[in-house]
């Protein structure tokens, strides 16, 4: 089976880091604007964690498919996701009220976080469980990484 070769940027990119929108809102960009590389978040006092690819979860507040974007809200605020029309199997996730996960590359941090989607999945079937566990999962992963 043919597998296309990954570019050097894709091979070097670390796995996604679970983050909350409030953490992205205060992130500092350490790389070229819009590149998605070298962002620093502060998961705790005196600690920083480099991120580029993020894993976020939230409720669809507004889908603007003509603009290729969706607005999501997690328990700490809203964030925008671009490139949603390019995600295989992503369209069923884009109805208002759905609880979804999105992996993507950071495009901007403030005033509102913006990420470019790489993957999306509908978590609505067990949304109550996913919502309850999300903040704990984020904190736990960031402790392990930091």
Coordinates of N, CA and C in Angstrom, one line a residue:
X1 N 0.8 -1.2 0.0 CA 0.0 0.0 0.0 C 0.9 1.2 0.0
X2 N 0.6 2.2 -0.8 CA 1.3 3.4 -0.9 C 1.0 4.4 0.2
X3 N 2.1 4.8 0.9 CA 2.0 5.8 1.9 C 2.8 7.0 1.5
X4 N 2.2 8.2 1.4 CA 2.9 9.4 1.0 C 3.9 9.7 2.1
X5 N 5.1 10.2 1.7 CA 6.1 10.6 2.7 C 5.7 11.9 3.4
X6 N 6.0 11.9 4.7 CA 5.7 13.1 5.4 C 6.8 14.1 5.3
X7 N 6.5 15.4 5.3 CA 7.5 16.4 5.2 C 8.3 16.5 6.5
X8 N 9.4 17.1 6.5 CA 10.3 17.2 7.6 C 9.6 17.9 8.8
X9 N 8.7 18.9 8.5 CA 8.0 19.6 9.5 C 7.0 18.6 10.2
X10 N 6.3 17.8 9.4 CA 5.3 16.9 10.0 C 6.0 15.8 10.8
X11 N 7.2 15.3 10.4 CA 7.9 14.3 11.1 C 8.4 14.9 12.5
X12 N 8.8 16.2 12.5 CA 9.3 16.8 13.7 C 8.3 17.2 14.7
X13 N 7.1 17.4 14.2 CA 6.0 17.9 15.1 C 5.7 17.0 16.2
X14 N 5.8 17.4 17.5 CA 5.5 16.5 18.6 C 4.0 16.2 18.7
X15 N 3.6 15.2 19.5 CA 2.2 14.8 19.6 C 1.4 16.0 20.2
X16 N 0.1 15.9 20.0 CA -0.8 17.0 20.5 C -0.8 17.1 22.0
X17 N -0.9 18.3 22.5 CA -1.0 18.6 23.9 C -2.4 19.0 24.2
X18 N -3.0 18.4 25.2 CA -4.4 18.8 25.6 C -4.3 20.1 26.3
X19 N -5.2 21.1 25.8 CA -5.2 22.4 26.4 C -6.6 23.0 26.5
X20 N -6.8 23.9 27.4 CA -8.0 24.7 27.5 C -7.9 26.0 26.8
X21 N -9.0 26.6 26.4 CA -9.0 27.8 25.6 C -8.3 28.9 26.4
X22 N -8.5 29.0 27.7 CA -7.9 30.0 28.5 C -6.4 30.0 28.5
X23 N -5.9 28.7 28.4 CA -4.4 28.6 28.3 C -3.9 29.1 27.0
X24 N -4.6 28.9 25.9 CA -4.2 29.4 24.6 C -4.3 30.9 24.6
X25 N -5.3 31.5 25.2 CA -5.5 32.9 25.2 C -4.3 33.7 25.8
X26 N -3.6 33.0 26.7 CA -2.5 33.7 27.4 C -1.1 33.1 26.9
X27 N -1.2 32.3 25.8 CA 0.0 31.7 25.3 C 0.9 32.7 24.6
X28 N 2.2 32.5 24.6 CA 3.2 33.4 24.0 C 3.7 32.7 22.8
X29 N 3.7 33.4 21.6 CA 4.3 32.9 20.4 C 5.8 33.0 20.4
X30 N 6.5 31.9 20.2 CA 8.0 32.0 20.1 C 8.5 31.8 18.7
X31 N 7.6 31.6 17.7 CA 8.0 31.4 16.3 C 7.5 32.4 15.4
X32 N 7.5 32.1 14.1 CA 7.0 33.0 13.1 C 5.5 33.1 13.1
X33 N 4.9 34.2 12.9 CA 3.5 34.5 13.0 C 2.7 33.5 12.1
X34 N 1.7 32.8 12.6 CA 0.9 31.9 11.9 C 1.5 30.6 11.5
X35 N 2.7 30.3 12.0 CA 3.4 29.1 11.7 C 2.9 27.9 12.5
X36 N 2.3 28.2 13.7 CA 1.8 27.2 14.6 C 2.9 26.6 15.4
X37 N 4.2 27.0 15.2 CA 5.3 26.5 16.0 C 5.6 27.3 17.2
X38 N 6.2 26.6 18.2 CA 6.8 27.3 19.3 C 5.9 28.2 20.1
X39 N 4.8 27.8 20.6 CA 3.9 28.5 21.5 C 4.2 28.0 22.9
X40 N 4.2 28.9 23.9 CA 4.4 28.5 25.3 C 3.1 28.8 26.0
X41 N 2.7 27.7 26.7 CA 1.5 27.9 27.7 C 2.1 27.8 29.1
X42 N 1.3 28.3 30.0 CA 1.7 28.2 31.4 C 0.7 27.3 32.2
X43 N 1.0 26.1 32.3 CA 0.1 25.1 33.0 C 0.1 25.3 34.5
X44 N 1.0 26.0 35.1 CA 1.1 26.2 36.5 C 2.1 27.3 36.8
X45 N 2.1 27.6 38.1 CA 3.0 28.7 38.6 C 4.5 28.4 38.2
X46 N 5.1 29.3 37.5 CA 6.5 29.2 37.2 C 6.8 28.1 36.1
X47 N 5.9 27.5 35.6 CA 6.1 26.5 34.6 C 5.7 26.9 33.2
X48 N 6.4 26.5 32.2 CA 5.9 26.7 30.8 C 6.0 25.4 30.1
X49 N 5.2 25.3 29.0 CA 5.2 24.0 28.2 C 5.1 24.4 26.8
X50 N 6.0 24.0 25.9 CA 6.0 24.3 24.5 C 4.9 23.5 23.8
X51 N 4.1 24.1 23.0 CA 3.1 23.4 22.2 C 3.0 23.9 20.8
X52 N 2.6 23.1 19.9 CA 2.3 23.6 18.5 C 1.0 22.9 18.1
X53 N 0.9 21.6 18.3 CA -0.3 20.8 17.9 C -1.1 20.6 19.2
X54 N -2.3 21.0 19.2 CA -3.2 21.0 20.4 C -4.4 20.0 20.2
X55 N -4.8 19.5 21.3 CA -6.1 18.7 21.3 C -7.0 19.5 22.2
X56 N -8.2 19.9 21.7 CA -9.1 20.6 22.5 C -10.5 20.0 22.3
X57 N -11.4 20.2 23.3 CA -12.7 19.7 23.2 C -13.7 20.9 23.6
X58 N -14.9 20.8 23.0 CA -15.8 21.9 23.3 C -17.1 21.6 22.5
X59 N -18.1 22.5 22.8 CA -19.4 22.4 22.3 C -19.5 23.4 21.1
X60 N -20.1 22.9 20.0 CA -20.2 23.8 18.8 C -21.2 24.9 19.1
X61 N -20.8 26.1 19.0 CA -21.7 27.2 19.2 C -22.2 27.8 17.9
X62 N -21.4 27.8 16.9 CA -21.8 28.3 15.6 C -20.9 27.7 14.5
X63 N -21.5 27.2 13.5 CA -20.7 26.6 12.3 C -21.0 27.6 11.1
X64 N -19.9 28.0 10.5 CA -19.9 28.9 9.3 C -19.2 28.1 8.2
X65 N -19.9 27.2 7.6 CA -19.2 26.3 6.6 C -18.8 27.1 5.4
X66 N -19.6 28.2 5.1 CA -19.2 29.0 3.9 C -17.8 29.7 4.2
X67 N -17.5 29.9 5.4 CA -16.2 30.5 5.8 C -15.2 29.5 6.3
X68 N -15.6 28.2 6.3 CA -14.7 27.1 6.7 C -14.3 27.2 8.1
X69 N -15.2 27.7 9.0 CA -14.8 27.9 10.4 C -16.0 27.4 11.3
X70 N -15.6 27.1 12.5 CA -16.6 26.8 13.6 C -16.2 27.4 14.9
X71 N -17.1 27.9 15.7 CA -16.8 28.5 17.0 C -17.2 27.4 18.0
X72 N -16.2 27.1 18.9 CA -16.4 26.1 19.9 C -16.3 26.8 21.3
X73 N -16.9 26.2 22.3 CA -16.7 26.7 23.7 C -16.4 25.6 24.6
X74 N -15.3 25.7 25.4 CA -15.0 24.8 26.4 C -15.4 25.5 27.7
X75 N -15.1 24.9 28.9 CA -15.5 25.5 30.2 C -14.8 26.7 30.5
X76 N -13.8 27.1 29.7 CA -13.0 28.3 30.1 C -13.2 29.5 29.0
X77 N -13.9 29.2 28.0 CA -14.2 30.2 26.9 C -14.3 29.7 25.5
X78 N -14.3 30.6 24.6 CA -14.5 30.2 23.2 C -13.2 30.1 22.4
X79 N -13.2 29.4 21.3 CA -12.1 29.4 20.4 C -12.6 29.0 19.0
X80 N -11.9 29.5 18.0 CA -12.3 29.2 16.6 C -11.5 28.2 16.0
X81 N -12.1 27.4 15.1 CA -11.4 26.3 14.4 C -11.6 26.6 12.9
X82 N -10.4 26.7 12.2 CA -10.5 26.9 10.7 C -10.2 25.6 10.0
X83 N -10.6 25.6 8.7 CA -10.3 24.4 7.9 C -11.1 23.2 8.1
X84 N -12.3 23.5 8.7 CA -13.2 22.3 9.1 C -13.8 21.6 7.8
X85 N -13.9 22.3 6.7 CA -14.4 21.6 5.5 C -13.4 20.6 4.9
X86 N -12.2 20.7 5.3 CA -11.1 19.9 4.8 C -10.9 18.6 5.6
X87 N -11.7 18.4 6.7 CA -11.5 17.3 7.6 C -12.3 16.1 7.1
X88 N -11.7 14.9 6.8 CA -12.6 13.8 6.4 C -13.5 13.4 7.6
X89 N -14.7 13.1 7.3 CA -15.7 12.8 8.3 C -16.0 13.9 9.4
X90 N -15.5 15.1 9.1 CA -15.7 16.2 10.1 C -17.0 16.8 10.0
X91 N -17.7 16.8 8.9 CA -19.0 17.6 8.7 C -20.1 17.1 9.7
X92 N -20.2 15.8 10.0 CA -21.3 15.4 10.9 C -21.1 16.1 12.3
X93 N -19.9 16.5 12.6 CA -19.6 17.1 13.9 C -20.0 18.6 14.0
X94 N -20.4 19.2 12.9 CA -20.5 20.6 12.9 C -21.9 21.2 13.1
X95 N -22.7 20.5 13.8 CA -24.0 21.0 14.1 C -24.0 21.6 15.5
X96 N -24.7 22.7 15.6 CA -24.8 23.5 16.9 C -25.2 22.5 18.0
X97 N -24.5 22.6 19.1 CA -24.8 21.8 20.3 C -24.0 20.5 20.4
X98 N -23.3 20.1 19.3 CA -22.5 18.9 19.4 C -21.3 19.1 20.2
X99 N -20.9 18.1 21.0 CA -19.6 18.1 21.8 C -18.6 17.4 20.9
X100 N -17.5 18.1 20.6 CA -16.5 17.5 19.7 C -15.1 17.7 20.2
X101 N -14.2 16.9 19.7 CA -12.8 17.1 19.9 C -12.2 17.5 18.6
X102 N -11.1 18.3 18.8 CA -10.4 18.8 17.6 C -8.9 18.8 17.9
X103 N -8.2 18.3 16.9 CA -6.7 18.4 17.0 C -6.4 19.4 15.9
X104 N -5.4 20.3 16.2 CA -5.1 21.3 15.3 C -3.8 22.1 15.6
X105 N -3.4 22.9 14.7 CA -2.2 23.7 14.8 C -2.6 25.1 15.2
X106 N -2.0 25.7 16.2 CA -2.3 27.0 16.7 C -2.0 28.1 15.6
X107 N -3.0 28.9 15.3 CA -2.8 30.0 14.4 C -2.7 31.3 15.1
X108 N -3.4 31.5 16.2 CA -3.5 32.7 17.0 C -3.9 32.4 18.4
X109 N -3.5 33.3 19.3 CA -3.8 33.0 20.7 C -4.8 34.0 21.3
X110 N -4.7 35.3 20.9 CA -5.6 36.3 21.5 C -6.0 37.3 20.4
X111 N -7.1 37.9 20.5 CA -8.0 37.9 21.7 C -8.7 36.6 21.8
X112 N -8.9 35.9 20.7 CA -9.6 34.6 20.8 C -8.7 33.5 20.1
X113 N -8.5 32.4 20.8 CA -7.6 31.4 20.2 C -8.2 30.9 18.8
X114 N -7.3 30.6 17.9 CA -7.7 30.1 16.6 C -6.8 29.0 16.3
X115 N -7.3 27.8 15.9 CA -6.5 26.7 15.5 C -7.0 26.2 14.1
X116 N -6.0 25.7 13.3 CA -6.3 25.1 12.0 C -6.5 23.6 12.2
X117 N -7.7 23.0 12.0 CA -8.0 21.7 12.2 C -7.2 20.7 11.4
X118 N -6.8 19.6 12.1 CA -6.2 18.5 11.5 C -7.1 17.3 11.6
X119 N -7.8 17.2 12.7 CA -8.7 16.0 12.9 C -9.9 16.5 13.8
X120 N -11.1 16.0 13.5 CA -12.2 16.3 14.4 C -13.0 15.0 14.6
X121 N -13.6 14.9 15.8 CA -14.5 13.7 16.1 C -15.6 14.2 17.0
X122 N -16.8 13.5 16.7 CA -18.0 13.8 17.5 C -18.0 13.0 18.8
X123 N -18.0 13.7 19.9 CA -18.0 13.0 21.2 C -19.4 13.1 21.9
X124 N -20.4 13.5 21.1 CA -21.7 13.8 21.7 C -22.4 12.7 22.4
X125 N -22.1 11.5 21.9 CA -22.8 10.3 22.5 C -22.6 10.2 24.0
X126 N -21.4 10.5 24.4 CA -21.0 10.4 25.8 C -20.5 11.8 26.3
X127 N -21.2 12.8 25.9 CA -20.8 14.2 26.2 C -20.6 14.5 27.6
X128 N -21.6 14.0 28.5 CA -21.5 14.3 29.9 C -20.2 13.8 30.5
X129 N -19.9 12.6 30.2 CA -18.6 12.0 30.7 C -17.4 12.7 30.2
X130 N -17.4 13.0 28.9 CA -16.2 13.7 28.3 C -16.1 15.1 28.9
X131 N -17.1 15.8 29.1 CA -17.1 17.1 29.7 C -16.5 17.1 31.2
X132 N -17.0 16.1 31.9 CA -16.6 15.9 33.3 C -15.1 15.6 33.4
X133 N -14.6 14.8 32.5 CA -13.2 14.3 32.6 C -12.2 15.3 31.9
X134 N -12.7 16.2 31.0 CA -11.8 16.9 30.2 C -10.7 17.7 31.0
X135 N -11.2 18.5 31.9 CA -10.2 19.3 32.7 C -9.2 18.5 33.4
X136 N -9.6 17.4 34.0 CA -8.7 16.4 34.7 C -7.7 15.9 33.7
X137 N -8.2 15.5 32.5 CA -7.3 14.9 31.5 C -6.2 16.0 31.1
X138 N -6.6 17.2 30.9 CA -5.7 18.3 30.5 C -4.7 18.5 31.6
X139 N -5.1 18.6 32.9 CA -4.2 18.9 34.0 C -3.2 17.7 34.2
X140 N -3.7 16.5 34.0 CA -2.9 15.3 34.2 C -1.8 15.2 33.1
X141 N -2.2 15.4 31.9 CA -1.2 15.3 30.8 C -0.1 16.5 30.9
X142 N -0.6 17.6 31.3 CA 0.4 18.8 31.4 C 1.3 18.5 32.6
X143 N 0.9 17.9 33.7 CA 1.8 17.6 34.8 C 2.9 16.6 34.3
X144 N 2.4 15.6 33.5 CA 3.4 14.6 33.0 C 4.4 15.2 32.1
X145 N 3.9 16.1 31.2 CA 4.8 16.8 30.2 C 5.7 17.8 30.8
X146 N 5.2 18.5 31.9 CA 5.9 19.6 32.5 C 6.7 19.2 33.6

